mmCIF file of N, CA and C in Angstrom:
data_model
loop_
_atom_site.group_PDB
_atom_site.id
_atom_site.type_symbol
_atom_site.label_atom_id
_atom_site.label_comp_id
_atom_site.label_asym_id
_atom_site.label_seq_id
_atom_site.Cartn_x
_atom_site.Cartn_y
_atom_site.Cartn_z
ATOM 1 N N MET A 24 201.678 142.476 110.444
ATOM 2 C CA MET A 24 201.811 141.094 109.998
ATOM 3 C C MET A 24 200.640 140.783 109.068
ATOM 4 N N SER A 25 200.929 140.085 108.005
ATOM 5 C CA SER A 25 199.879 139.755 107.044
ATOM 6 C C SER A 25 198.954 138.686 107.603
ATOM 7 N N LYS A 26 197.956 138.350 106.820
ATOM 8 C CA LYS A 26 196.959 137.368 107.242
ATOM 9 C C LYS A 26 197.450 135.929 107.120
ATOM 10 N N TRP A 27 198.713 135.731 106.868
ATOM 11 C CA TRP A 27 199.201 134.394 106.560
ATOM 12 C C TRP A 27 198.928 133.387 107.662
ATOM 13 N N LEU A 28 198.861 133.827 108.907
ATOM 14 C CA LEU A 28 198.558 132.903 110.006
ATOM 15 C C LEU A 28 197.236 133.223 110.673
ATOM 16 N N SER A 29 196.307 133.811 109.910
ATOM 17 C CA SER A 29 195.015 134.144 110.507
ATOM 18 C C SER A 29 194.204 132.890 110.797
ATOM 19 N N SER A 30 194.583 131.788 110.229
ATOM 20 C CA SER A 30 193.905 130.519 110.459
ATOM 21 C C SER A 30 194.652 129.731 111.526
ATOM 22 N N GLY A 31 193.938 129.243 112.506
ATOM 23 C CA GLY A 31 194.559 128.408 113.529
ATOM 24 C C GLY A 31 195.164 127.149 112.938
ATOM 25 N N LEU A 32 194.520 126.585 111.928
ATOM 26 C CA LEU A 32 195.054 125.384 111.294
ATOM 27 C C LEU A 32 196.377 125.690 110.607
ATOM 28 N N ARG A 33 196.473 126.831 109.923
ATOM 29 C CA ARG A 33 197.732 127.200 109.278
ATOM 30 C C ARG A 33 198.822 127.423 110.319
ATOM 31 N N ARG A 34 198.466 128.049 111.450
ATOM 32 C CA ARG A 34 199.454 128.220 112.527
ATOM 33 C C ARG A 34 199.927 126.863 113.018
ATOM 34 N N ASP A 35 198.996 125.946 113.218
ATOM 35 C CA ASP A 35 199.366 124.616 113.703
ATOM 36 C C ASP A 35 200.257 123.885 112.709
ATOM 37 N N VAL A 36 199.967 124.014 111.419
ATOM 38 C CA VAL A 36 200.823 123.399 110.400
ATOM 39 C C VAL A 36 202.243 123.927 110.554
ATOM 40 N N CYS A 37 202.381 125.238 110.694
ATOM 41 C CA CYS A 37 203.714 125.837 110.835
ATOM 42 C C CYS A 37 204.412 125.381 112.106
ATOM 43 N N VAL A 38 203.677 125.232 113.191
ATOM 44 C CA VAL A 38 204.272 124.760 114.446
ATOM 45 C C VAL A 38 204.849 123.366 114.262
ATOM 46 N N VAL A 39 204.070 122.476 113.666
ATOM 47 C CA VAL A 39 204.533 121.098 113.487
ATOM 48 C C VAL A 39 205.714 121.046 112.525
ATOM 49 N N VAL A 40 205.624 121.765 111.420
ATOM 50 C CA VAL A 40 206.725 121.763 110.457
ATOM 51 C C VAL A 40 207.997 122.330 111.093
ATOM 52 N N ALA A 41 207.868 123.420 111.841
ATOM 53 C CA ALA A 41 209.032 124.025 112.496
ATOM 54 C C ALA A 41 209.634 123.080 113.535
ATOM 55 N N SER A 42 208.796 122.370 114.247
ATOM 56 C CA SER A 42 209.304 121.519 115.330
ATOM 57 C C SER A 42 209.852 120.185 114.836
ATOM 58 N N GLU A 43 209.402 119.729 113.671
ATOM 59 C CA GLU A 43 209.808 118.406 113.196
ATOM 60 C C GLU A 43 210.761 118.451 112.010
ATOM 61 N N GLY A 44 211.132 119.634 111.556
ATOM 62 C CA GLY A 44 212.082 119.719 110.450
ATOM 63 C C GLY A 44 211.404 119.618 109.104
ATOM 64 N N ASP A 45 211.382 118.450 108.499
ATOM 65 C CA ASP A 45 210.743 118.255 107.199
ATOM 66 C C ASP A 45 209.798 117.050 107.243
ATOM 67 N N PRO A 46 208.733 117.149 108.033
ATOM 68 C CA PRO A 46 207.813 116.025 108.197
ATOM 69 C C PRO A 46 207.003 115.777 106.927
ATOM 70 N N THR A 47 206.457 114.586 106.826
ATOM 71 C CA THR A 47 205.539 114.327 105.723
ATOM 72 C C THR A 47 204.253 115.100 105.974
ATOM 73 N N GLN A 48 203.569 115.393 104.886
ATOM 74 C CA GLN A 48 202.299 116.120 105.013
ATOM 75 C C GLN A 48 201.319 115.324 105.871
ATOM 76 N N GLN A 49 201.296 114.007 105.695
ATOM 77 C CA GLN A 49 200.385 113.162 106.469
ATOM 78 C C GLN A 49 200.739 113.175 107.953
ATOM 79 N N SER A 50 202.030 113.182 108.284
ATOM 80 C CA SER A 50 202.404 113.190 109.701
ATOM 81 C C SER A 50 202.047 114.534 110.349
ATOM 82 N N VAL A 51 202.090 115.611 109.587
ATOM 83 C CA VAL A 51 201.667 116.916 110.108
ATOM 84 C C VAL A 51 200.171 116.867 110.423
ATOM 85 N N LYS A 52 199.407 116.335 109.499
ATOM 86 C CA LYS A 52 197.955 116.225 109.707
ATOM 87 C C LYS A 52 197.648 115.389 110.945
ATOM 88 N N ARG A 53 198.316 114.237 111.071
ATOM 89 C CA ARG A 53 198.080 113.375 112.243
ATOM 90 C C ARG A 53 198.456 114.065 113.550
ATOM 91 N N ALA A 54 199.569 114.802 113.563
ATOM 92 C CA ALA A 54 199.992 115.496 114.785
ATOM 93 C C ALA A 54 198.947 116.519 115.214
ATOM 94 N N ILE A 55 198.391 117.244 114.261
ATOM 95 C CA ILE A 55 197.376 118.256 114.587
ATOM 96 C C ILE A 55 196.088 117.578 115.032
ATOM 97 N N GLU A 56 195.731 116.486 114.393
ATOM 98 C CA GLU A 56 194.529 115.751 114.810
ATOM 99 C C GLU A 56 194.680 115.225 116.233
ATOM 100 N N ARG A 57 195.873 114.720 116.583
ATOM 101 C CA ARG A 57 196.105 114.244 117.958
ATOM 102 C C ARG A 57 196.001 115.393 118.950
ATOM 103 N N LYS A 58 196.582 116.534 118.594
ATOM 104 C CA LYS A 58 196.545 117.701 119.488
ATOM 105 C C LYS A 58 195.108 118.126 119.764
ATOM 106 N N ASN A 59 194.300 118.161 118.725
ATOM 107 C CA ASN A 59 192.920 118.641 118.851
ATOM 108 C C ASN A 59 191.930 117.532 119.171
ATOM 109 N N ASP A 60 192.392 116.290 119.178
ATOM 110 C CA ASP A 60 191.529 115.136 119.405
ATOM 111 C C ASP A 60 190.315 115.193 118.469
ATOM 112 N N GLU A 61 190.606 115.500 117.213
ATOM 113 C CA GLU A 61 189.533 115.674 116.236
ATOM 114 C C GLU A 61 190.083 115.436 114.839
ATOM 115 N N ARG A 62 189.323 114.746 114.019
ATOM 116 C CA ARG A 62 189.727 114.485 112.644
ATOM 117 C C ARG A 62 189.595 115.762 111.815
ATOM 118 N N ILE A 63 190.559 115.989 110.937
ATOM 119 C CA ILE A 63 190.518 117.127 110.013
ATOM 120 C C ILE A 63 190.181 116.569 108.633
ATOM 121 N N ARG A 64 189.174 117.124 108.002
ATOM 122 C CA ARG A 64 188.834 116.698 106.652
ATOM 123 C C ARG A 64 190.032 116.945 105.728
ATOM 124 N N PRO A 65 190.387 115.985 104.888
ATOM 125 C CA PRO A 65 191.539 116.161 103.989
ATOM 126 C C PRO A 65 191.439 117.423 103.131
ATOM 127 N N LYS A 66 190.255 117.733 102.641
ATOM 128 C CA LYS A 66 190.084 118.924 101.797
ATOM 129 C C LYS A 66 190.437 120.191 102.580
ATOM 130 N N ARG A 67 190.032 120.265 103.833
ATOM 131 C CA ARG A 67 190.332 121.430 104.668
ATOM 132 C C ARG A 67 191.833 121.524 104.944
ATOM 133 N N PHE A 68 192.440 120.380 105.304
ATOM 134 C CA PHE A 68 193.870 120.373 105.595
ATOM 135 C C PHE A 68 194.680 120.754 104.359
ATOM 136 N N ASN A 69 194.367 120.131 103.235
ATOM 137 C CA ASN A 69 195.093 120.436 102.002
ATOM 138 C C ASN A 69 194.910 121.892 101.596
ATOM 139 N N GLY A 70 193.731 122.447 101.845
ATOM 140 C CA GLY A 70 193.496 123.859 101.554
ATOM 141 C C GLY A 70 194.402 124.764 102.381
ATOM 142 N N ALA A 71 194.578 124.420 103.652
ATOM 143 C CA ALA A 71 195.459 125.212 104.519
ATOM 144 C C ALA A 71 196.902 125.134 104.029
ATOM 145 N N VAL A 72 197.356 123.942 103.679
ATOM 146 C CA VAL A 72 198.726 123.772 103.185
ATOM 147 C C VAL A 72 198.886 124.510 101.856
ATOM 148 N N ASN A 73 197.881 124.408 100.980
ATOM 149 C CA ASN A 73 197.948 125.104 99.688
ATOM 150 C C ASN A 73 198.068 126.612 99.876
ATOM 151 N N LYS A 74 197.314 127.167 100.825
ATOM 152 C CA LYS A 74 197.394 128.615 101.068
ATOM 153 C C LYS A 74 198.774 129.013 101.564
ATOM 154 N N LEU A 75 199.340 128.215 102.453
ATOM 155 C CA LEU A 75 200.694 128.498 102.933
ATOM 156 C C LEU A 75 201.709 128.389 101.792
ATOM 157 N N GLU A 76 201.516 127.400 100.940
ATOM 158 C CA GLU A 76 202.422 127.218 99.810
ATOM 159 C C GLU A 76 202.267 128.363 98.795
ATOM 160 N N ASP A 77 201.019 128.718 98.485
ATOM 161 C CA ASP A 77 200.769 129.816 97.537
ATOM 162 C C ASP A 77 201.355 131.136 98.027
ATOM 163 N N ALA A 78 201.355 131.326 99.342
ATOM 164 C CA ALA A 78 201.896 132.556 99.923
ATOM 165 C C ALA A 78 203.423 132.529 100.008
ATOM 166 N N GLY A 79 204.013 131.368 99.733
ATOM 167 C CA GLY A 79 205.472 131.269 99.753
ATOM 168 C C GLY A 79 206.053 130.993 101.123
ATOM 169 N N PHE A 80 205.250 130.470 102.037
ATOM 170 C CA PHE A 80 205.730 130.227 103.397
ATOM 171 C C PHE A 80 206.072 128.761 103.660
ATOM 172 N N VAL A 81 205.546 127.873 102.821
ATOM 173 C CA VAL A 81 205.799 126.443 102.952
ATOM 174 C C VAL A 81 206.124 125.903 101.571
ATOM 175 N N GLU A 82 207.019 124.949 101.526
ATOM 176 C CA GLU A 82 207.332 124.238 100.282
ATOM 177 C C GLU A 82 207.017 122.768 100.476
ATOM 178 N N ARG A 83 206.589 122.132 99.390
ATOM 179 C CA ARG A 83 206.421 120.675 99.387
ATOM 180 C C ARG A 83 207.587 120.082 98.624
ATOM 181 N N GLU A 84 208.102 119.001 99.159
ATOM 182 C CA GLU A 84 209.201 118.288 98.510
ATOM 183 C C GLU A 84 208.787 116.830 98.377
ATOM 184 N N ARG A 85 208.826 116.304 97.162
ATOM 185 C CA ARG A 85 208.470 114.897 96.940
ATOM 186 C C ARG A 85 209.540 113.992 97.538
ATOM 187 N N ASP A 86 209.076 112.980 98.259
ATOM 188 C CA ASP A 86 209.964 111.984 98.848
ATOM 189 C C ASP A 86 209.296 110.633 98.634
ATOM 190 N N GLY A 87 209.537 110.052 97.479
ATOM 191 C CA GLY A 87 208.847 108.813 97.141
ATOM 192 C C GLY A 87 207.373 109.100 96.936
ATOM 193 N N VAL A 88 206.536 108.413 97.704
ATOM 194 C CA VAL A 88 205.089 108.625 97.580
ATOM 195 C C VAL A 88 204.589 109.727 98.506
ATOM 196 N N HIS A 89 205.466 110.271 99.326
ATOM 197 C CA HIS A 89 205.078 111.280 100.310
ATOM 198 C C HIS A 89 205.500 112.683 99.882
ATOM 199 N N ASP A 90 204.753 113.653 100.368
ATOM 200 C CA ASP A 90 205.165 115.048 100.264
ATOM 201 C C ASP A 90 205.706 115.451 101.624
ATOM 202 N N ARG A 91 206.893 116.025 101.634
ATOM 203 C CA ARG A 91 207.451 116.576 102.867
ATOM 204 C C ARG A 91 207.225 118.075 102.851
ATOM 205 N N LEU A 92 206.954 118.641 104.019
ATOM 206 C CA LEU A 92 206.714 120.068 104.138
ATOM 207 C C LEU A 92 207.906 120.735 104.798
ATOM 208 N N LEU A 93 208.286 121.882 104.260
ATOM 209 C CA LEU A 93 209.399 122.659 104.810
ATOM 210 C C LEU A 93 208.979 124.115 104.877
ATOM 211 N N LEU A 94 209.371 124.796 105.939
ATOM 212 C CA LEU A 94 209.153 126.239 105.995
ATOM 213 C C LEU A 94 210.186 126.902 105.088
ATOM 214 N N THR A 95 209.747 127.859 104.316
ATOM 215 C CA THR A 95 210.680 128.647 103.514
ATOM 216 C C THR A 95 211.340 129.677 104.426
ATOM 217 N N GLU A 96 212.287 130.407 103.885
ATOM 218 C CA GLU A 96 212.916 131.475 104.659
ATOM 219 C C GLU A 96 211.870 132.498 105.104
ATOM 220 N N ALA A 97 210.965 132.857 104.191
ATOM 221 C CA ALA A 97 209.896 133.803 104.536
ATOM 222 C C ALA A 97 208.973 133.209 105.591
ATOM 223 N N GLY A 98 208.688 131.915 105.491
ATOM 224 C CA GLY A 98 207.852 131.252 106.477
ATOM 225 C C GLY A 98 208.493 131.226 107.847
ATOM 226 N N GLU A 99 209.792 130.947 107.879
ATOM 227 C CA GLU A 99 210.510 130.954 109.156
ATOM 228 C C GLU A 99 210.488 132.339 109.785
ATOM 229 N N ARG A 100 210.714 133.363 108.959
ATOM 230 C CA ARG A 100 210.718 134.737 109.473
ATOM 231 C C ARG A 100 209.350 135.104 110.037
ATOM 232 N N ARG A 101 208.291 134.832 109.301
ATOM 233 C CA ARG A 101 206.948 135.175 109.783
ATOM 234 C C ARG A 101 206.577 134.365 111.015
ATOM 235 N N PHE A 102 206.970 133.095 111.042
ATOM 236 C CA PHE A 102 206.657 132.274 112.203
ATOM 237 C C PHE A 102 207.391 132.782 113.434
ATOM 238 N N ARG A 103 208.663 133.193 113.261
ATOM 239 C CA ARG A 103 209.429 133.771 114.373
ATOM 240 C C ARG A 103 208.756 135.045 114.873
ATOM 241 N N GLU A 104 208.297 135.897 113.966
ATOM 242 C CA GLU A 104 207.588 137.125 114.351
ATOM 243 C C GLU A 104 206.326 136.791 115.149
ATOM 244 N N HIS A 105 205.624 135.769 114.731
ATOM 245 C CA HIS A 105 204.406 135.362 115.442
ATOM 246 C C HIS A 105 204.747 134.866 116.851
ATOM 247 N N ARG A 106 205.792 134.060 116.955
ATOM 248 C CA ARG A 106 206.219 133.563 118.275
ATOM 249 C C ARG A 106 206.596 134.710 119.198
ATOM 250 N N GLU A 107 207.306 135.702 118.668
ATOM 251 C CA GLU A 107 207.687 136.865 119.476
ATOM 252 C C GLU A 107 206.457 137.630 119.930
ATOM 253 N N TRP A 108 205.490 137.789 119.051
ATOM 254 C CA TRP A 108 204.259 138.493 119.396
ATOM 255 C C TRP A 108 203.528 137.760 120.525
ATOM 256 N N VAL A 109 203.437 136.429 120.416
ATOM 257 C CA VAL A 109 202.780 135.638 121.466
ATOM 258 C C VAL A 109 203.539 135.787 122.783
ATOM 259 N N ALA A 110 204.861 135.709 122.735
ATOM 260 C CA ALA A 110 205.671 135.847 123.959
ATOM 261 C C ALA A 110 205.466 137.204 124.611
ATOM 262 N N GLU A 111 205.410 138.263 123.795
ATOM 263 C CA GLU A 111 205.173 139.611 124.344
ATOM 264 C C GLU A 111 203.800 139.693 125.004
ATOM 265 N N ARG A 112 202.795 139.145 124.335
ATOM 266 C CA ARG A 112 201.432 139.219 124.853
ATOM 267 C C ARG A 112 201.284 138.438 126.151
ATOM 268 N N LEU A 113 202.039 137.370 126.299
ATOM 269 C CA LEU A 113 201.890 136.511 127.476
ATOM 270 C C LEU A 113 202.993 136.704 128.513
ATOM 271 N N ALA A 114 203.792 137.727 128.343
ATOM 272 C CA ALA A 114 204.936 137.950 129.227
ATOM 273 C C ALA A 114 204.519 138.046 130.698
ATOM 274 N N ASP A 115 203.400 138.658 130.987
ATOM 275 C CA ASP A 115 202.957 138.834 132.373
ATOM 276 C C ASP A 115 201.929 137.809 132.809
ATOM 277 N N TRP A 116 201.684 136.830 132.010
ATOM 278 C CA TRP A 116 200.640 135.852 132.315
ATOM 279 C C TRP A 116 201.124 134.748 133.179
#
């Protein structure tokens, strides 16, 4: 598996996008901040989304003043592979 999810923040972005369909970028950021009980600097968050987008795993779609995030087919495939890996590792836990 490539380094595409080597960042916990990038993994979290993919989790929220996968679970919510096509959420706004801001709602993804808020969901992760609530989970971690910690504010994420916008520059850091946008950098994570940009890396996912540059790698072809996430797409941004304009919706009025908001950007919506969607997993691409490649993003869905890699995210599924990651979920399977986690399930295998924790099977006996």
